[in-house]
DNA sequence: ACCTCACATGAATCGGCGG
DNA sequence: TCCGCCGATTCATGTGAGG
């Protein structure tokens, strides 16, 4: 197992993606983000209605002889990527209709387990100039665990916070990478044809990694993955075939200042907070043993035991078990069911007592 | 070739989808909408595109066998669907990440040509109750022509009108099928687990068919495709294996009243207007021979010939050729370039004269 | 300083018809 | 089948010049 010491952390490996992946130890990175060639099959020029020419992706690296050749390439690098991925790691892919279906099938056939497909809705896509199709206004990401039974990280609370305290959906509305963020040469010409916006990687990295973890990008290109990883206090490993792109990415990354504040990086996740059993509230006297809890409608009341169990008539057990028994429900979240009497005669949800502990308001 | 008379127009064929497709003549329908099952609970024969039989379905399939069986089933019915589709027809598929990648690859491998993938963004998706993934808030449609070189119908103007006079994008925001639209049995239980909203089919049918054309749904289910087709003045052919669903769909369709007004169904499209050559404007005296045309900035002027050609210095030819030559552009739409002098001394685009003829304002 | 307008540009599988 | 001509077609952003 890699200890981290034998990994090329925060470096860019210049060379072929499959060979570079083979040089890495197995089960060594926490996440992979890959933006592989799209296999666009463009034929003639495209002009805008004002007769200006669209600057299309016509690079050699995007040319494949056939679907079969593209599939073989995809499966080769995905196989190595899976080997390098930790058992609890996840992999992100991005593509468009030209290639994303083939990538998805390759993932499934290689035993990855798809968790979500995610739609990047472009705020400002290029219009369809000829009026022959729908405006191609999105790209598709696939998020997958290493296997069906794999554990994986999903920073649910961080995503919910990012989305105004509503669950993050599978469709993300994010502008294209333009303006000052876009890398350009001295003449002002874009350096890379498909530079991804940092906002997209911000969400990907925040959702699926923790500070200090390692994210690998086998098609680093202009270096967006590495730049955002560094800013968010994650380690990166980049692989890029083109020395020019690698050099530009390295310069870009060097200019990034990581977020200094540990507090800004640690997003509170209920799941990761030390679990506070109900008994601790009793132990600390927030809810005294022997006091009574009520449901919201005051239809039921129960007595708090010194061991953190409740008793209500014939029923005894955890706050969850007793709640479920009274409601005749298969399960019940006791934290959201039981209220304690306040000195003023009102009711206060027991989860609020727990929140005080989690927020450090109670010693 | 089907004349329409030998087709089961506006009927539901109850039975196996592949057999029913085989009973239809080739190149006979204008569009296909398919919402195939992806639960892998396949019964009956599965045949590969080469007509070989897939091994019997039993319970101890591993995952590969399941994917392989689903792929074989998909390719079998898609092969028949492609045979039945007219050369200028298009096919729509809908699915989620469990199956849509496999369907997309099958399409590409069978020589369909993908025109767009379209995202149905659900206004009201089911939340992710466990908080372990992103809320699955969309499904994916694929829109494909029969082949790379195929002509196909795209009612661009209708889609633009539907979207506040902006190009229709590839992401559609549409609510789930709920409330009165949802078919239920006498006990109020939903009749079909995946009934699609009529709004979705409205957009699909409006985009890719003309009134009087034929749309086929090989997995009719609750009959949404047929219901919307009938309302929009299209013919449908439905295939459904389950007699219960077929009966419910038939009752639903019978209650639909088609839109009576031909005007409400008509598709305003400049492309479909009869072509009026510039010479006709000269012929009819709207723009007299010998008069002069100007560009908008009055940088160029040209003399109108009696045969509908323009002359400007050394250049002579059609309104398009002369415009392109003056602009040093590879091409030019003369109708949008040249203006005639009005009696008041202003300029009027020559396309406006043509519009008068198209609108019948000029004899 | 602020507003307006012109211009540039983005992963794009972007014609149809007649001769 | 190929070739040539007709003629239909764009949205959100950012930048920079000019008023």
XYZ file of C-alpha atoms (C1' of nucleotides) in Angstrom:
764
model
C 0.000 0.000 0.000
C 1.217 3.471 -0.769
C 1.983 5.460 2.321
C 1.874 8.721 0.477
C 5.650 8.948 0.634
C 6.183 6.939 -2.526
C 3.552 8.882 -4.449
C 4.356 11.842 -6.715
C 2.170 14.127 -4.619
C 1.374 17.552 -6.026
C 3.314 16.811 -9.174
C 2.519 16.570 -12.854
C 3.698 13.443 -14.627
C 4.402 14.331 -18.244
C 3.764 11.380 -20.486
C 1.313 8.772 -21.620
C -1.630 8.405 -19.305
C -1.689 4.609 -19.195
C 2.040 4.263 -18.591
C 1.970 6.897 -15.900
C -0.957 5.187 -14.178
C 0.989 1.928 -14.250
C 3.829 3.616 -12.375
C 1.574 4.362 -9.422
C 0.987 1.939 -6.560
C -2.403 0.267 -6.229
C -5.193 1.631 -4.029
C -3.376 4.881 -3.459
C -5.653 7.789 -4.401
C -8.946 8.868 -2.871
C -10.569 10.244 -5.994
C -10.016 10.474 -9.733
C -11.364 13.162 -12.023
C -10.988 12.456 -15.718
C -11.840 14.626 -18.706
C -10.767 12.296 -21.520
C -10.832 13.171 -25.229
C -14.440 13.401 -26.493
C -13.945 11.755 -29.874
C -15.784 14.587 -31.636
C -16.277 13.830 -35.286
C -16.408 17.225 -36.927
C -16.431 17.484 -40.651
C -16.562 20.905 -42.261
C -16.126 24.398 -40.904
C -18.844 25.977 -38.870
C -19.633 29.648 -39.277
C -21.749 31.953 -37.199
C -24.574 33.877 -38.875
C -22.238 36.876 -39.042
C -19.916 34.653 -41.088
C -17.178 34.437 -38.458
C -15.490 31.077 -38.069
C -15.983 28.941 -34.964
C -12.692 27.868 -33.429
C -13.333 24.137 -33.186
C -11.494 21.339 -31.401
C -9.421 19.860 -34.196
C -6.487 18.532 -32.196
C -4.904 15.210 -33.021
C -5.503 13.901 -29.530
C -9.204 13.867 -30.202
C -9.037 11.656 -33.277
C -9.821 7.946 -33.149
C -10.228 5.552 -36.039
C -13.430 3.998 -34.778
C -15.674 3.519 -31.809
C -13.811 0.272 -31.163
C -10.496 2.106 -30.953
C -11.979 4.653 -28.572
C -13.478 1.880 -26.441
C -10.163 0.035 -26.258
C -8.385 3.189 -25.144
C -11.087 3.946 -22.563
C -11.028 0.485 -21.067
C -7.244 0.457 -20.896
C -6.910 3.637 -18.898
C -10.008 2.948 -16.784
C -8.582 -0.444 -15.823
C -5.395 1.197 -14.573
C -7.361 3.952 -12.905
C -9.398 1.415 -10.984
C -6.245 -0.306 -9.816
C -4.851 2.967 -8.506
C -8.083 3.994 -6.805
C -8.455 3.180 -3.122
C -11.212 0.749 -2.257
C -13.220 3.584 -0.728
C -12.415 6.027 -3.515
C -14.668 7.376 -6.250
C -14.124 8.297 -9.862
C -15.595 11.172 -11.862
C -15.827 11.271 -15.642
C -17.006 14.096 -17.859
C -18.081 13.879 -21.457
C -20.731 14.695 -24.045
C -23.032 12.535 -26.117
C -20.215 11.667 -28.470
C -18.396 9.656 -25.850
C -20.219 9.606 -22.519
C -22.358 6.566 -23.304
C -19.305 4.549 -24.221
C -17.555 5.642 -21.054
C -20.561 4.718 -18.941
C -20.732 1.233 -20.415
C -16.985 0.773 -19.907
C -17.413 1.733 -16.257
C -20.220 -0.734 -15.749
C -18.380 -3.510 -17.535
C -15.247 -2.899 -15.450
C -17.222 -3.345 -12.210
C -17.366 0.294 -11.237
C -20.672 1.114 -9.539
C -22.393 4.234 -10.789
C -23.627 6.480 -7.983
C -25.036 9.353 -10.031
C -24.926 10.901 -13.406
C -24.660 14.645 -13.009
C -25.552 17.275 -15.598
C -23.403 20.359 -15.987
C -25.931 22.859 -17.340
C -23.998 25.582 -19.089
C -25.124 29.100 -18.321
C -23.753 30.401 -21.606
C -23.417 27.650 -24.181
C -22.611 28.267 -27.803
C -25.867 28.512 -29.755
C -26.785 26.154 -32.558
C -26.018 28.441 -35.461
C -27.728 26.503 -38.196
C -30.959 25.878 -36.352
C -30.776 22.151 -37.030
C -30.695 20.783 -33.473
C -31.309 21.742 -29.894
C -28.683 24.026 -28.410
C -26.121 21.704 -26.883
C -26.275 23.284 -23.461
C -24.904 20.645 -21.132
C -22.251 18.046 -20.489
C -22.623 14.870 -18.467
C -20.550 13.712 -15.507
C -20.626 10.210 -14.105
C -19.745 9.600 -10.483
C -18.874 6.024 -9.601
C -17.581 3.998 -6.690
C -14.943 1.343 -7.207
C -17.480 -1.447 -6.869
C -21.017 -2.232 -5.857
C -20.153 -2.965 -2.235
C -17.603 -0.188 -1.852
C -17.855 2.387 0.858
C -17.345 5.882 -0.436
C -17.285 9.457 0.743
C -20.134 11.853 0.026
C -20.050 15.124 1.914
C -23.796 15.434 2.044
C -23.954 18.375 4.425
C -21.370 20.330 2.458
C -23.387 19.862 -0.717
C -26.581 20.822 1.042
C -24.971 23.973 2.402
C -23.754 24.821 -1.087
C -27.338 24.607 -2.276
C -29.157 26.888 0.144
C -29.782 24.065 2.593
C -31.592 21.940 0.081
C -30.244 18.604 -1.113
C -27.845 19.062 -4.009
C -29.524 17.855 -7.181
C -27.980 16.009 -10.091
C -28.195 19.075 -12.356
C -25.616 21.811 -11.786
C -25.892 25.247 -13.356
C -22.390 26.620 -13.881
C -20.994 29.115 -16.432
C -18.322 28.257 -18.965
C -14.718 29.072 -18.209
C -14.199 32.509 -19.738
C -12.646 35.858 -18.904
C -9.738 36.108 -16.506
C -9.982 32.446 -15.476
C -9.240 31.272 -18.992
C -5.552 30.656 -19.616
C -4.230 32.567 -22.632
C -0.930 33.005 -24.369
C 0.807 36.343 -24.846
C -1.330 37.019 -27.904
C -4.525 36.463 -25.933
C -5.298 33.162 -27.649
C -6.831 30.486 -25.435
C -4.183 28.037 -24.342
C -6.360 24.951 -24.128
C -9.510 24.276 -26.144
C -11.510 22.686 -23.334
C -10.475 24.297 -20.053
C -13.065 23.410 -17.408
C -14.414 26.019 -14.980
C -13.003 25.940 -11.473
C -16.526 26.067 -10.046
C -17.207 22.637 -11.500
C -14.123 21.098 -9.898
C -14.830 22.904 -6.664
C -18.097 21.073 -6.363
C -16.644 17.734 -7.432
C -13.748 17.901 -4.959
C -15.839 19.266 -2.123
C -18.433 16.542 -2.600
C -16.169 13.537 -2.668
C -12.895 14.201 -0.838
C -11.656 15.440 2.532
C -8.808 17.905 3.143
C -5.445 16.180 2.902
C -6.717 13.480 0.556
C -5.323 12.794 -2.898
C -7.107 13.450 -6.189
C -5.696 12.189 -9.463
C -6.365 13.651 -12.906
C -5.078 11.471 -15.752
C -5.866 14.125 -18.405
C -4.758 17.232 -16.556
C -4.757 19.619 -19.522
C -4.800 23.185 -18.284
C -4.663 22.003 -14.676
C -8.055 22.994 -13.288
C -8.308 19.873 -11.126
C -4.911 20.449 -9.557
C -5.493 24.177 -9.054
C -8.770 23.646 -7.223
C -7.365 20.710 -5.248
C -4.491 22.863 -4.005
C -6.797 25.716 -3.083
C -9.045 23.352 -1.137
C -6.171 21.768 0.773
C -6.171 18.478 -1.104
C -3.173 16.781 -2.722
C -3.192 16.207 -6.442
C -1.417 13.984 -8.942
C -1.653 15.155 -12.539
C -0.866 13.308 -15.738
C -0.520 15.223 -18.985
C 0.912 14.115 -22.295
C 1.574 17.552 -23.800
C 4.626 19.252 -22.249
C 3.258 22.663 -23.178
C 0.004 22.087 -21.317
C 1.908 20.574 -18.391
C 4.158 23.620 -18.117
C 1.211 26.021 -18.270
C -0.618 23.994 -15.642
C 2.429 23.974 -13.367
C 2.719 27.752 -13.546
C -0.983 28.119 -12.881
C -0.848 25.822 -9.857
C 2.192 27.586 -8.435
C 0.224 30.812 -8.313
C -2.604 29.289 -6.270
C -2.802 30.154 -2.579
C -4.417 27.424 -0.519
C -7.222 28.426 1.775
C -5.385 28.988 5.048
C -8.203 28.642 7.522
C -8.851 25.120 8.622
C -12.325 26.162 9.687
C -13.187 27.294 6.174
C -12.213 23.897 4.840
C -13.929 21.727 7.401
C -17.526 21.561 6.421
C -19.602 20.238 9.240
C -21.078 16.933 8.304
C -23.549 15.465 10.732
C -22.441 12.032 9.681
C -18.848 12.727 10.568
C -19.375 14.514 13.804
C -18.686 12.325 16.784
C -21.938 10.566 17.338
C -23.638 11.841 20.438
C -25.860 9.207 21.931
C -28.977 10.298 23.743
C -27.424 8.954 26.903
C -24.798 11.676 26.850
C -27.520 14.299 27.121
C -28.775 12.509 30.197
C -25.289 12.055 31.578
C -24.561 15.733 31.248
C -27.793 16.784 32.798
C -29.232 18.505 29.774
C -32.145 16.130 29.986
C -32.276 14.822 33.549
C -32.911 11.206 34.246
C -36.441 10.860 35.482
C -37.775 13.783 33.439
C -40.478 13.259 30.850
C -40.396 13.683 27.067
C -43.411 14.404 24.873
C -44.151 14.107 21.176
C -45.010 17.332 19.430
C -48.751 16.911 19.828
C -48.326 15.817 23.450
C -50.165 12.609 22.625
C -47.442 10.446 24.162
C -45.081 10.977 27.040
C -42.196 8.859 28.264
C -39.815 8.789 31.158
C -36.097 9.219 30.689
C -33.951 6.487 32.166
C -30.525 7.035 33.630
C -29.079 4.819 30.921
C -30.617 6.865 28.193
C -33.541 4.613 27.527
C -37.157 5.695 27.489
C -40.089 3.987 29.163
C -43.667 4.469 28.097
C -46.180 2.009 29.437
C -45.201 -1.399 28.202
C -42.552 -0.040 25.874
C -38.939 0.505 26.834
C -35.887 1.133 24.751
C -34.054 3.771 22.788
C -35.693 7.034 21.822
C -36.025 5.582 18.321
C -37.472 2.220 19.291
C -40.059 3.652 21.611
C -41.081 6.276 19.097
C -41.501 3.615 16.422
C -43.528 1.387 18.733
C -45.893 4.189 19.674
C -46.331 5.290 16.064
C -46.688 1.711 14.905
C -44.037 2.565 12.334
C -41.150 0.370 11.232
C -38.699 3.050 12.240
C -38.579 6.472 13.786
C -35.933 9.122 14.198
C -36.244 9.781 17.920
C -34.199 12.967 17.621
C -36.956 14.485 15.513
C -39.840 12.968 17.504
C -39.271 13.700 21.171
C -39.494 17.072 22.924
C -38.495 18.095 26.430
C -40.515 20.466 28.583
C -38.923 23.894 28.922
C -39.112 25.897 32.143
C -41.579 28.213 30.377
C -43.937 25.317 29.698
C -43.066 25.022 26.031
C -41.481 22.164 24.134
C -37.965 21.879 22.789
C -36.795 19.209 20.359
C -34.175 16.971 21.913
C -32.073 17.309 18.742
C -31.475 20.920 19.705
C -29.761 19.804 22.889
C -27.515 17.583 20.826
C -26.750 20.475 18.473
C -25.508 22.486 21.437
C -23.008 19.784 22.214
C -21.902 19.495 18.620
C -21.419 23.230 18.400
C -19.333 23.244 21.534
C -21.835 25.341 23.450
C -21.874 22.746 26.163
C -18.707 21.591 27.806
C -43.272 0.481 -48.974
C -46.122 1.071 -46.591
C -48.772 3.308 -48.033
C -50.305 3.929 -44.673
C -53.202 1.672 -45.601
C -51.462 -1.498 -44.526
C -50.325 -0.002 -41.236
C -52.205 -0.463 -37.949
C -52.682 3.281 -37.618
C -53.965 4.580 -34.289
C -54.011 1.092 -32.839
C -52.324 -0.692 -29.985
C -50.673 -3.993 -30.824
C -50.783 -6.189 -27.751
C -47.839 -8.509 -27.665
C -44.094 -8.857 -27.732
C -42.383 -5.740 -28.918
C -39.903 -7.432 -31.253
C -42.505 -9.653 -32.888
C -44.869 -6.733 -33.335
C -42.118 -4.640 -34.896
C -41.381 -7.484 -37.283
C -45.001 -7.400 -38.443
C -44.651 -3.811 -39.646
C -43.399 -2.876 -43.112
C -39.981 -1.260 -43.475
C -39.451 2.517 -43.604
C -43.005 3.225 -42.572
C -43.013 5.504 -39.516
C -41.777 9.064 -39.168
C -40.684 8.897 -35.552
C -40.242 6.434 -32.718
C -40.423 7.224 -29.026
C -39.253 4.456 -26.705
C -39.191 4.238 -22.933
C -37.788 0.733 -22.613
C -37.772 -1.230 -19.367
C -34.524 -1.430 -17.481
C -35.428 -3.682 -14.617
C -33.891 -6.715 -16.307
C -36.999 -8.666 -15.423
C -37.145 -9.820 -18.991
C -39.350 -12.693 -19.912
C -39.661 -14.583 -23.091
C -37.114 -14.876 -25.820
C -34.221 -12.561 -26.137
C -32.709 -12.370 -29.563
C -29.499 -10.820 -30.722
C -29.490 -8.573 -33.804
C -28.362 -11.591 -35.810
C -31.502 -13.379 -34.637
C -29.653 -15.867 -32.463
C -31.358 -16.775 -29.233
C -29.947 -15.512 -25.963
C -29.535 -18.160 -23.324
C -32.457 -18.752 -21.041
C -33.116 -16.293 -18.296
C -32.620 -17.765 -14.871
C -32.077 -16.451 -11.446
C -28.391 -17.041 -10.984
C -27.182 -14.647 -13.575
C -24.233 -12.674 -12.534
C -24.014 -9.026 -13.397
C -22.262 -9.605 -16.711
C -24.951 -11.914 -17.920
C -27.526 -9.341 -16.919
C -25.816 -6.535 -18.796
C -25.261 -8.834 -21.773
C -28.896 -9.881 -21.803
C -30.066 -6.307 -21.589
C -27.712 -5.323 -24.391
C -28.930 -8.198 -26.561
C -32.540 -7.258 -25.931
C -31.842 -3.596 -26.694
C -30.025 -4.366 -29.909
C -32.739 -6.744 -31.039
C -35.593 -4.291 -30.729
C -33.512 -1.330 -31.912
C -32.573 -3.270 -35.031
C -36.236 -3.840 -35.818
C -37.081 -0.251 -34.931
C -34.466 1.005 -37.340
C -35.917 -1.156 -40.076
C -39.386 0.249 -39.488
C -38.184 3.860 -39.312
C -38.339 5.916 -42.497
C -35.025 7.047 -43.894
C -35.831 10.607 -42.836
C -37.261 9.588 -39.476
C -35.834 10.053 -35.999
C -35.867 7.994 -32.829
C -36.155 9.115 -29.213
C -35.051 7.060 -26.225
C -35.461 7.840 -22.556
C -33.662 6.270 -19.641
C -31.636 6.820 -16.490
C -28.055 6.038 -15.595
C -28.861 2.382 -15.075
C -29.550 1.821 -18.740
C -29.125 4.972 -20.820
C -25.403 4.457 -21.441
C -26.010 0.984 -22.759
C -28.804 2.255 -24.987
C -26.613 5.045 -26.328
C -23.832 2.619 -27.244
C -26.324 0.282 -28.898
C -27.610 3.201 -30.990
C -24.131 4.170 -32.090
C -23.140 0.596 -32.855
C -26.292 0.105 -34.942
C -25.370 3.154 -37.075
C -27.952 5.505 -35.704
C -26.564 9.046 -35.633
C -27.081 10.910 -32.369
C -28.419 14.417 -32.853
C -28.756 15.497 -29.224
C -28.941 14.141 -25.768
C -31.652 15.977 -23.890
C -32.024 16.267 -20.144
C -35.455 16.112 -18.574
C -34.924 18.137 -15.411
C -37.625 17.124 -12.966
C -39.288 19.997 -11.219
C -40.257 17.787 -8.297
C -37.967 14.779 -8.004
C -38.030 12.379 -5.120
C -35.404 13.437 -2.566
C -32.511 11.163 -1.683
C -33.696 9.946 1.681
C -30.451 8.385 2.814
C -28.289 11.401 2.047
C -25.716 9.221 0.349
C -25.930 10.597 -3.175
C -27.079 13.610 -5.141
C -30.813 13.887 -5.576
C -31.529 12.060 -8.810
C -33.354 14.935 -10.435
C -33.235 14.146 -14.131
C -33.618 11.566 -16.835
C -31.808 11.485 -20.145
C -33.310 11.363 -23.633
C -31.348 10.584 -26.769
C -32.526 11.897 -30.121
C -31.059 10.161 -33.144
C -31.409 10.090 -36.903
C -31.424 6.816 -38.783
C -27.878 7.346 -40.030
C -25.113 9.880 -40.326
C -26.197 11.114 -43.736
C -29.919 11.023 -43.049
C -32.123 14.005 -43.495
C -34.429 14.561 -40.592
C -37.153 16.893 -39.400
C -36.488 19.457 -36.686
C -39.175 22.056 -36.220
C -36.761 24.732 -35.163
C -39.207 27.634 -35.233
C -41.791 25.732 -33.205
C -39.217 24.941 -30.531
C -38.027 28.519 -30.493
C -41.573 29.776 -30.083
C -42.094 27.337 -27.245
C -39.106 28.860 -25.459
C -39.913 32.573 -25.463
C -38.319 33.060 -28.871
C -34.962 31.744 -27.836
C -33.419 28.557 -29.187
C -34.627 25.510 -27.298
C -31.800 24.147 -25.186
C -30.942 20.535 -24.459
C -32.161 20.805 -20.862
C -35.931 20.739 -20.349
C -37.547 21.631 -17.056
C -40.800 19.679 -16.760
C -42.757 18.456 -13.692
C -43.390 14.810 -12.986
C -46.689 13.294 -14.027
C -48.918 13.730 -10.985
C -52.433 14.741 -10.040
C -55.292 14.352 -12.470
C -52.975 13.431 -15.331
C -51.808 10.297 -13.517
C -53.853 7.205 -14.385
C -55.221 5.435 -11.304
C -57.398 2.463 -10.642
C -60.670 2.598 -8.760
C -58.807 2.455 -5.461
C -56.700 5.460 -6.414
C -53.546 3.408 -6.884
C -51.339 4.544 -9.728
C -51.790 2.286 -12.694
C -48.301 2.440 -14.145
C -45.053 2.990 -12.270
C -43.351 5.230 -14.802
C -46.084 7.191 -16.553
C -44.392 10.019 -18.437
C -45.772 13.562 -18.344
C -47.678 14.680 -21.415
C -45.637 17.872 -21.498
C -42.538 15.828 -22.263
C -44.173 14.049 -25.193
C -45.711 17.293 -26.388
C -42.258 18.721 -26.852
C -40.857 15.551 -28.414
C -43.668 15.219 -30.937
C -43.817 18.912 -31.747
C -40.075 19.018 -32.342
C -39.703 16.087 -34.679
C -42.960 15.357 -36.511
C -45.536 17.138 -38.671
C -49.314 16.820 -38.393
C -50.553 13.666 -40.087
C -47.272 11.817 -39.604
C -46.891 8.536 -37.744
C -45.188 8.060 -34.401
C -44.501 4.590 -33.040
C -44.065 3.675 -29.369
C -42.835 0.092 -28.867
C -43.279 0.264 -25.074
C -46.550 2.151 -24.887
C -47.284 1.536 -21.200
C -49.891 3.998 -20.005
C -50.203 5.477 -23.486
C -48.793 8.975 -23.073
C -47.175 8.932 -26.512
C -50.401 7.943 -28.234
C -52.522 10.382 -26.238
C -50.331 13.351 -27.097
C -49.962 12.214 -30.704
C -53.729 12.105 -31.110
C -54.181 15.516 -29.507
C -51.547 17.000 -31.814
C -53.076 15.538 -34.952
C -50.460 12.826 -35.495
C -51.077 9.136 -36.057
C -49.695 6.653 -33.581
C -48.868 2.976 -33.458
C -48.491 1.540 -29.989
C -47.024 -1.760 -28.870
C -47.650 -3.029 -25.361
C -47.108 -6.468 -23.918
C -49.350 -6.134 -20.867
C -53.064 -6.380 -21.814
C -54.013 -4.412 -18.700
C -51.822 -1.470 -19.630
C -52.985 -1.697 -23.239
C -56.641 -1.536 -22.192
C -56.032 1.418 -19.887
C -54.119 3.218 -22.610
C -56.890 2.569 -25.147
C -59.487 4.057 -22.822
C -57.278 7.033 -22.153
C -56.679 7.650 -25.854
C -60.365 7.354 -26.690
C -61.099 10.249 -24.350
C -58.632 12.573 -26.067
C -60.035 15.305 -28.291
C -57.668 16.270 -31.085
C -56.874 19.937 -31.505
C -59.433 20.938 -34.117
C -57.860 24.080 -35.444
C -55.463 23.495 -38.282
C -53.929 26.867 -37.549
C -53.040 25.789 -34.022
C -51.127 22.869 -35.441
C -49.386 24.719 -38.258
C -45.691 25.231 -37.939
C -44.535 28.679 -38.977
C -41.146 28.202 -40.559
C -39.343 30.370 -43.005
C -37.683 27.284 -44.425
C -40.995 25.797 -45.468
C -42.292 28.844 -47.276
C -42.357 28.635 -51.079
C -39.157 30.001 -52.495
C -39.537 33.394 -54.165
C -36.590 34.345 -56.369
C -35.399 37.943 -56.373
C -36.282 38.187 -60.053
C -39.960 37.885 -59.182
C -39.746 41.122 -57.203
C -38.349 42.851 -60.273
C -40.862 41.197 -62.550
C -43.743 42.436 -60.435
C -42.376 45.932 -60.200
C -41.860 45.902 -56.448
C -38.226 46.676 -57.140
C -38.010 48.226 -60.616
C -35.310 47.225 -63.047
C -32.754 50.002 -63.196
C -33.262 51.091 -59.586
C -30.417 50.986 -57.110
C -29.954 48.912 -53.956
C -27.752 49.841 -50.998
C -26.238 47.964 -48.104
C -27.340 49.079 -44.666
C -24.424 51.459 -44.157
C -24.801 52.778 -47.729
C -21.188 51.834 -48.412
C -22.121 49.946 -51.553
C -24.782 50.462 -54.146
C -25.755 48.294 -57.089
C -28.041 48.506 -60.095
C -30.945 46.093 -60.496
C -31.027 44.276 -63.844
C -34.245 43.280 -65.547
C -33.278 39.610 -65.092
C -32.881 39.973 -61.344
C -29.120 40.291 -61.348
C -27.207 43.070 -59.667
C -24.318 45.079 -61.117
C -21.807 46.904 -58.986
C -18.631 48.021 -60.684
C -16.858 44.943 -61.935
C -19.206 42.599 -60.112
C -22.379 41.180 -61.577
C -24.576 38.299 -60.512
C -27.184 37.299 -57.980
C -27.936 39.398 -54.937
C -25.957 36.806 -52.965
C -22.935 36.635 -55.220
C -22.500 40.383 -55.460
C -22.948 40.799 -51.715
C -20.347 38.111 -51.038
C -17.904 39.642 -53.514
C -18.237 43.120 -52.033
C -17.875 41.809 -48.470
C -15.020 39.517 -49.501
C -16.927 36.767 -47.701
C -17.321 33.159 -48.818
C -21.064 33.581 -48.884
C -23.741 36.144 -48.226
C -27.484 36.104 -47.816
C -28.480 38.843 -50.226
C -31.974 39.041 -48.759
C -30.485 40.264 -45.491
C -27.847 42.469 -47.102
C -29.509 44.695 -49.682
C -31.916 47.597 -49.071
C -34.065 49.554 -51.493
C -34.606 53.310 -51.255
C -38.051 54.259 -50.008
C -39.902 57.327 -51.310
C -39.231 59.003 -47.969
C -35.485 58.627 -48.431
C -35.138 55.727 -45.987
C -34.037 52.154 -46.610
C -36.133 49.012 -46.699
C -34.726 45.499 -46.619
C -35.523 43.603 -49.807
C -36.578 40.615 -47.687
C -39.593 42.673 -46.596
C -40.815 42.848 -50.192
C -40.559 39.105 -50.416
C -42.490 38.741 -47.170
C -45.361 40.707 -48.730
C -45.561 38.164 -51.498
C -45.399 35.242 -49.082
C -48.149 36.759 -46.993
C -50.345 37.263 -50.024
C -50.301 41.043 -49.701
C -49.140 41.299 -53.299
C -50.994 39.555 -56.044
C -17.062 57.589 -12.759
C -20.629 55.613 -15.401
C -23.157 54.254 -19.409
C -23.605 52.412 -24.179
C -22.344 49.990 -27.954
C -19.479 47.170 -30.714
C -17.098 43.139 -30.870
C -15.294 38.563 -29.608
C -16.178 33.692 -28.435
C -17.435 29.032 -26.455
C -16.045 20.444 -26.556
C -20.421 21.557 -32.480
C -20.686 15.352 -34.652
C -24.982 22.451 -37.459
C -28.298 21.970 -45.749
C -31.285 21.352 -49.558
C -32.216 21.384 -54.048
C -31.648 21.203 -58.932
C -28.968 20.161 -62.852
C -23.573 10.827 -57.280
C -21.319 15.133 -57.530
C -21.257 20.059 -57.939
C -22.850 24.633 -57.453
C -26.057 27.919 -55.940
C -29.565 29.578 -52.961
C -30.220 31.466 -48.598
C -31.220 30.374 -43.385
C -29.070 30.958 -38.944
C -27.031 33.118 -32.505
C -26.985 33.589 -26.797
C -24.673 34.748 -22.632
C -20.614 36.991 -21.077
C -16.680 39.556 -20.941
C -13.747 43.211 -22.780
C -12.669 47.525 -24.439
C -13.378 51.808 -26.856
C -15.827 55.901 -26.859
C -18.997 59.331 -25.039
